[in-house]
Amino acid sequence: MNLLGISGSLRSDSFNRKLIREAARLGNAASFIEADLRVPLYDGDLEAASGIPESVQTLTDQIKEADAVIISTPEYNKGISGVLKNALDWVSRTESNPWLGKPVAIMSATAGRAGGERTQFNLRLCMVPFRPRILQGPEVLVGGASNEFDDSGNLTNERYVKTLTQLMEDLAAEVGDQA
């Protein structure tokens, strides 16, 4: 499985970046690419003057070429991060819909106890217009994330490991069903 990981956090050592790396490891991905969401803020004037920025086209192409996509997002003020929403908005402006029919697994890691339930719900709503094949579960909601990863970035809680492994197995099966 050629896997694209998208973290809704730009920090290089964010819990969500650690979570997508763990997902790729536990899912035995044949290849794994981490997307770069450092794209300009969406601006219709910029698009009209210069077209689609190269960084946005790269992200769009990565989504299109991946067998599946995993998205891990923090919860900012009960929703997805502005960085992730901005990237989704830009990709929606490209000529193709790279998300159409794409198997997608959603997960989250947060400092709070709930682990990102609201952000996952919000992300699902944001993805509806793109019509991907979003897995409905199992839900991976890593709460109190600062206590759940070791120094190497591996999940330490067996319950989270088991749930994330199952999600990745289900994602691989979804990719297999698509072939």
PDB file of C-alpha atoms in Angstrom:
ATOM      1  CA  MET A   1       0.000   0.000   0.000  1.00  0.00           C
ATOM      2  CA  ASN A   2       1.341   3.401  -1.000  1.00  0.00           C
ATOM      3  CA  LEU A   3       0.256   5.635   1.842  1.00  0.00           C
ATOM      4  CA  LEU A   4       0.053   9.414   2.169  1.00  0.00           C
ATOM      5  CA  GLY A   5      -0.026  10.823   5.694  1.00  0.00           C
ATOM      6  CA  ILE A   6      -1.462  14.238   6.422  1.00  0.00           C
ATOM      7  CA  SER A   7      -0.951  15.857   9.808  1.00  0.00           C
ATOM      8  CA  GLY A   8      -3.143  18.804  10.678  1.00  0.00           C
ATOM      9  CA  SER A   9      -0.255  20.192  12.721  1.00  0.00           C
ATOM     10  CA  LEU A  10       2.832  21.765  11.213  1.00  0.00           C
ATOM     11  CA  ARG A  11       5.098  21.075  14.206  1.00  0.00           C
ATOM     12  CA  SER A  12       7.735  18.519  13.237  1.00  0.00           C
ATOM     13  CA  ASP A  13       7.351  16.745  16.591  1.00  0.00           C
ATOM     14  CA  SER A  14       3.569  17.050  16.922  1.00  0.00           C
ATOM     15  CA  PHE A  15       1.524  14.212  18.373  1.00  0.00           C
ATOM     16  CA  ASN A  16      -0.450  13.976  15.144  1.00  0.00           C
ATOM     17  CA  ARG A  17       2.714  13.630  13.084  1.00  0.00           C
ATOM     18  CA  LYS A  18       3.820  10.878  15.469  1.00  0.00           C
ATOM     19  CA  LEU A  19       0.441   9.213  15.067  1.00  0.00           C
ATOM     20  CA  ILE A  20       0.573   9.093  11.255  1.00  0.00           C
ATOM     21  CA  ARG A  21       4.090   7.682  11.454  1.00  0.00           C
ATOM     22  CA  GLU A  22       2.876   5.017  13.872  1.00  0.00           C
ATOM     23  CA  ALA A  23      -0.035   4.247  11.559  1.00  0.00           C
ATOM     24  CA  ALA A  24       2.327   3.768   8.617  1.00  0.00           C
ATOM     25  CA  ARG A  25       4.593   1.546  10.713  1.00  0.00           C
ATOM     26  CA  LEU A  26       1.773  -0.594  12.097  1.00  0.00           C
ATOM     27  CA  GLY A  27       0.134  -0.769   8.682  1.00  0.00           C
ATOM     28  CA  ASN A  28       3.307  -2.030   6.988  1.00  0.00           C
ATOM     29  CA  ALA A  29       2.962   0.534   4.203  1.00  0.00           C
ATOM     30  CA  ALA A  30       5.059  -0.277   1.133  1.00  0.00           C
ATOM     31  CA  SER A  31       5.793   3.429   0.853  1.00  0.00           C
ATOM     32  CA  PHE A  32       4.896   6.360   3.051  1.00  0.00           C
ATOM     33  CA  ILE A  33       4.996  10.064   2.272  1.00  0.00           C
ATOM     34  CA  GLU A  34       4.195  12.826   4.731  1.00  0.00           C
ATOM     35  CA  ALA A  35       2.361  15.679   3.085  1.00  0.00           C
ATOM     36  CA  ASP A  36       3.553  19.239   3.565  1.00  0.00           C
ATOM     37  CA  LEU A  37       0.673  21.589   4.397  1.00  0.00           C
ATOM     38  CA  ARG A  38       2.856  24.669   4.238  1.00  0.00           C
ATOM     39  CA  VAL A  39       0.817  26.223   1.455  1.00  0.00           C
ATOM     40  CA  PRO A  40      -0.223  29.884   1.152  1.00  0.00           C
ATOM     41  CA  LEU A  41      -3.479  31.003   2.700  1.00  0.00           C
ATOM     42  CA  TYR A  42      -6.226  30.569   0.164  1.00  0.00           C
ATOM     43  CA  ASP A  43      -6.812  33.843  -1.664  1.00  0.00           C
ATOM     44  CA  GLY A  44      -8.943  34.076  -4.792  1.00  0.00           C
ATOM     45  CA  ASP A  45      -6.874  37.029  -5.990  1.00  0.00           C
ATOM     46  CA  LEU A  46      -3.680  34.971  -5.714  1.00  0.00           C
ATOM     47  CA  GLU A  47      -5.322  32.128  -7.602  1.00  0.00           C
ATOM     48  CA  ALA A  48      -6.576  34.482 -10.330  1.00  0.00           C
ATOM     49  CA  ALA A  49      -3.171  36.126 -10.730  1.00  0.00           C
ATOM     50  CA  SER A  50      -0.896  33.098 -10.428  1.00  0.00           C
ATOM     51  CA  GLY A  51      -3.027  29.963 -10.674  1.00  0.00           C
ATOM     52  CA  ILE A  52      -2.612  26.987  -8.357  1.00  0.00           C
ATOM     53  CA  PRO A  53       0.579  27.266  -6.270  1.00  0.00           C
ATOM     54  CA  GLU A  54       3.167  24.566  -6.872  1.00  0.00           C
ATOM     55  CA  SER A  55       2.929  23.391  -3.248  1.00  0.00           C
ATOM     56  CA  VAL A  56      -0.835  22.855  -3.645  1.00  0.00           C
ATOM     57  CA  GLN A  57      -0.391  20.986  -6.926  1.00  0.00           C
ATOM     58  CA  THR A  58       2.225  18.761  -5.265  1.00  0.00           C
ATOM     59  CA  LEU A  59      -0.220  17.942  -2.458  1.00  0.00           C
ATOM     60  CA  THR A  60      -2.993  17.261  -4.981  1.00  0.00           C
ATOM     61  CA  ASP A  61      -0.732  14.940  -6.974  1.00  0.00           C
ATOM     62  CA  GLN A  62       0.322  13.098  -3.801  1.00  0.00           C
ATOM     63  CA  ILE A  63      -3.317  12.501  -2.875  1.00  0.00           C
ATOM     64  CA  LYS A  64      -4.093  11.307  -6.397  1.00  0.00           C
ATOM     65  CA  GLU A  65      -1.103   8.914  -6.539  1.00  0.00           C
ATOM     66  CA  ALA A  66      -1.591   7.384  -3.075  1.00  0.00           C
ATOM     67  CA  ASP A  67      -3.489   4.136  -2.665  1.00  0.00           C
ATOM     68  CA  ALA A  68      -4.871   5.517   0.595  1.00  0.00           C
ATOM     69  CA  VAL A  69      -4.600   8.575   2.829  1.00  0.00           C
ATOM     70  CA  ILE A  70      -4.440   8.865   6.597  1.00  0.00           C
ATOM     71  CA  ILE A  71      -5.274  12.165   8.243  1.00  0.00           C
ATOM     72  CA  SER A  72      -4.483  12.933  11.859  1.00  0.00           C
ATOM     73  CA  THR A  73      -5.624  16.246  13.202  1.00  0.00           C
ATOM     74  CA  PRO A  74      -5.438  18.114  16.466  1.00  0.00           C
ATOM     75  CA  GLU A  75      -8.574  19.713  17.862  1.00  0.00           C
ATOM     76  CA  TYR A  76      -8.367  23.489  17.830  1.00  0.00           C
ATOM     77  CA  ASN A  77     -11.350  25.229  19.406  1.00  0.00           C
ATOM     78  CA  LYS A  78     -13.609  22.203  18.798  1.00  0.00           C
ATOM     79  CA  GLY A  79     -12.680  21.864  15.113  1.00  0.00           C
ATOM     80  CA  ILE A  80      -9.920  21.038  12.653  1.00  0.00           C
ATOM     81  CA  SER A  81      -6.818  23.172  12.422  1.00  0.00           C
ATOM     82  CA  GLY A  82      -6.803  26.155  10.090  1.00  0.00           C
ATOM     83  CA  VAL A  83      -3.793  24.650   8.337  1.00  0.00           C
ATOM     84  CA  LEU A  84      -5.741  21.515   7.411  1.00  0.00           C
ATOM     85  CA  LYS A  85      -8.868  23.424   6.363  1.00  0.00           C
ATOM     86  CA  ASN A  86      -6.781  25.759   4.216  1.00  0.00           C
ATOM     87  CA  ALA A  87      -5.124  22.796   2.467  1.00  0.00           C
ATOM     88  CA  LEU A  88      -8.512  21.180   1.804  1.00  0.00           C
ATOM     89  CA  ASP A  89      -9.816  24.446   0.392  1.00  0.00           C
ATOM     90  CA  TRP A  90      -6.826  24.820  -1.943  1.00  0.00           C
ATOM     91  CA  VAL A  91      -7.016  21.214  -3.170  1.00  0.00           C
ATOM     92  CA  SER A  92     -10.696  21.775  -3.972  1.00  0.00           C
ATOM     93  CA  ARG A  93      -9.619  24.473  -6.432  1.00  0.00           C
ATOM     94  CA  THR A  94      -7.463  22.143  -8.550  1.00  0.00           C
ATOM     95  CA  GLU A  95      -8.687  20.705 -11.845  1.00  0.00           C
ATOM     96  CA  SER A  96      -9.330  17.204 -10.561  1.00  0.00           C
ATOM     97  CA  ASN A  97     -10.856  15.791  -7.420  1.00  0.00           C
ATOM     98  CA  PRO A  98      -8.028  13.575  -6.122  1.00  0.00           C
ATOM     99  CA  TRP A  99     -10.180  12.527  -3.144  1.00  0.00           C
ATOM    100  CA  LEU A 100     -12.952  10.935  -5.227  1.00  0.00           C
ATOM    101  CA  GLY A 101     -13.284   7.309  -4.114  1.00  0.00           C
ATOM    102  CA  LYS A 102      -9.964   7.478  -2.221  1.00  0.00           C
ATOM    103  CA  PRO A 103      -9.797   5.294   0.909  1.00  0.00           C
ATOM    104  CA  VAL A 104      -9.192   7.615   3.883  1.00  0.00           C
ATOM    105  CA  ALA A 105      -8.638   6.847   7.560  1.00  0.00           C
ATOM    106  CA  ILE A 106      -9.086   9.602  10.132  1.00  0.00           C
ATOM    107  CA  MET A 107      -7.413   9.742  13.530  1.00  0.00           C
ATOM    108  CA  SER A 108      -6.507  12.345  16.119  1.00  0.00           C
ATOM    109  CA  ALA A 109      -4.188  12.985  19.029  1.00  0.00           C
ATOM    110  CA  THR A 110      -4.925  15.743  21.504  1.00  0.00           C
ATOM    111  CA  ALA A 111      -3.852  16.997  24.889  1.00  0.00           C
ATOM    112  CA  GLY A 112      -7.430  16.698  26.160  1.00  0.00           C
ATOM    113  CA  ARG A 113      -9.198  13.591  27.447  1.00  0.00           C
ATOM    114  CA  ALA A 114     -11.643  13.144  24.549  1.00  0.00           C
ATOM    115  CA  GLY A 115      -8.846  12.663  22.019  1.00  0.00           C
ATOM    116  CA  GLY A 116     -10.423  14.762  19.291  1.00  0.00           C
ATOM    117  CA  GLU A 117     -13.979  13.496  18.861  1.00  0.00           C
ATOM    118  CA  ARG A 118     -15.245  16.867  17.706  1.00  0.00           C
ATOM    119  CA  THR A 119     -12.373  17.463  15.306  1.00  0.00           C
ATOM    120  CA  GLN A 120     -12.954  14.079  13.664  1.00  0.00           C
ATOM    121  CA  PHE A 121     -16.649  14.859  13.229  1.00  0.00           C
ATOM    122  CA  ASN A 122     -15.748  18.266  11.803  1.00  0.00           C
ATOM    123  CA  LEU A 123     -13.199  16.748   9.415  1.00  0.00           C
ATOM    124  CA  ARG A 124     -15.756  14.233   8.141  1.00  0.00           C
ATOM    125  CA  LEU A 125     -18.111  17.127   7.353  1.00  0.00           C
ATOM    126  CA  CYS A 126     -15.331  19.011   5.537  1.00  0.00           C
ATOM    127  CA  MET A 127     -14.570  15.934   3.428  1.00  0.00           C
ATOM    128  CA  VAL A 128     -18.176  15.272   2.280  1.00  0.00           C
ATOM    129  CA  PRO A 129     -17.969  17.369  -0.927  1.00  0.00           C
ATOM    130  CA  PHE A 130     -14.883  15.442  -2.068  1.00  0.00           C
ATOM    131  CA  ARG A 131     -16.597  12.013  -1.817  1.00  0.00           C
ATOM    132  CA  PRO A 132     -13.712   9.911  -0.494  1.00  0.00           C
ATOM    133  CA  ARG A 133     -14.291   6.475   1.036  1.00  0.00           C
ATOM    134  CA  ILE A 134     -13.804   7.393   4.701  1.00  0.00           C
ATOM    135  CA  LEU A 135     -13.544   4.437   7.034  1.00  0.00           C
ATOM    136  CA  GLN A 136     -16.168   4.615   9.747  1.00  0.00           C
ATOM    137  CA  GLY A 137     -13.982   3.028  12.380  1.00  0.00           C
ATOM    138  CA  PRO A 138     -12.522   1.925  14.539  1.00  0.00           C
ATOM    139  CA  GLU A 139     -12.087   5.391  15.955  1.00  0.00           C
ATOM    140  CA  VAL A 140      -8.538   6.271  16.959  1.00  0.00           C
ATOM    141  CA  LEU A 141      -8.820   9.056  19.518  1.00  0.00           C
ATOM    142  CA  VAL A 142      -5.563   9.452  21.434  1.00  0.00           C
ATOM    143  CA  GLY A 143      -6.344  11.563  24.497  1.00  0.00           C
ATOM    144  CA  GLY A 144      -3.677  12.928  26.830  1.00  0.00           C
ATOM    145  CA  ALA A 145      -1.240  12.440  23.960  1.00  0.00           C
ATOM    146  CA  SER A 146       1.762  13.810  25.859  1.00  0.00           C
ATOM    147  CA  ASN A 147       1.714  10.598  27.936  1.00  0.00           C
ATOM    148  CA  GLU A 148       1.048   8.134  25.115  1.00  0.00           C
ATOM    149  CA  PHE A 149       4.257   8.158  23.034  1.00  0.00           C
ATOM    150  CA  ASP A 150       7.748   7.036  24.005  1.00  0.00           C
ATOM    151  CA  ASP A 151      10.948   8.897  23.109  1.00  0.00           C
ATOM    152  CA  SER A 152      11.039   7.139  19.711  1.00  0.00           C
ATOM    153  CA  GLY A 153       7.505   8.259  18.853  1.00  0.00           C
ATOM    154  CA  ASN A 154       5.897   4.858  19.377  1.00  0.00           C
ATOM    155  CA  LEU A 155       2.525   4.515  21.054  1.00  0.00           C
ATOM    156  CA  THR A 156       2.896   2.954  24.488  1.00  0.00           C
ATOM    157  CA  ASN A 157      -0.749   2.203  25.299  1.00  0.00           C
ATOM    158  CA  GLU A 158      -1.686  -1.276  24.030  1.00  0.00           C
ATOM    159  CA  ARG A 159      -5.319  -0.265  23.583  1.00  0.00           C
ATOM    160  CA  TYR A 160      -4.319   2.512  21.169  1.00  0.00           C
ATOM    161  CA  VAL A 161      -1.876   0.202  19.387  1.00  0.00           C
ATOM    162  CA  LYS A 162      -4.583  -2.431  18.934  1.00  0.00           C
ATOM    163  CA  THR A 163      -7.143   0.080  17.657  1.00  0.00           C
ATOM    164  CA  LEU A 164      -4.694   1.767  15.286  1.00  0.00           C
ATOM    165  CA  THR A 165      -3.523  -1.609  13.964  1.00  0.00           C
ATOM    166  CA  GLN A 166      -7.138  -2.590  13.275  1.00  0.00           C
ATOM    167  CA  LEU A 167      -7.807   0.711  11.508  1.00  0.00           C
ATOM    168  CA  MET A 168      -4.774   0.181   9.283  1.00  0.00           C
ATOM    169  CA  GLU A 169      -5.799  -3.411   8.520  1.00  0.00           C
ATOM    170  CA  ASP A 170      -9.246  -2.142   7.546  1.00  0.00           C
ATOM    171  CA  LEU A 171      -7.677   0.555   5.373  1.00  0.00           C
ATOM    172  CA  ALA A 172      -5.526  -2.039   3.602  1.00  0.00           C
ATOM    173  CA  ALA A 173      -8.636  -4.168   3.014  1.00  0.00           C
ATOM    174  CA  GLU A 174     -10.422  -1.125   1.584  1.00  0.00           C
ATOM    175  CA  VAL A 175      -7.499  -0.552  -0.794  1.00  0.00           C
ATOM    176  CA  GLY A 176      -7.650  -4.232  -1.766  1.00  0.00           C
ATOM    177  CA  ASP A 177     -11.378  -3.950  -2.475  1.00  0.00           C
ATOM    178  CA  GLN A 178     -10.680  -0.984  -4.725  1.00  0.00           C
ATOM    179  CA  ALA A 179      -8.128  -2.855  -6.849  1.00  0.00           C
TER     180      ALA A 179
END
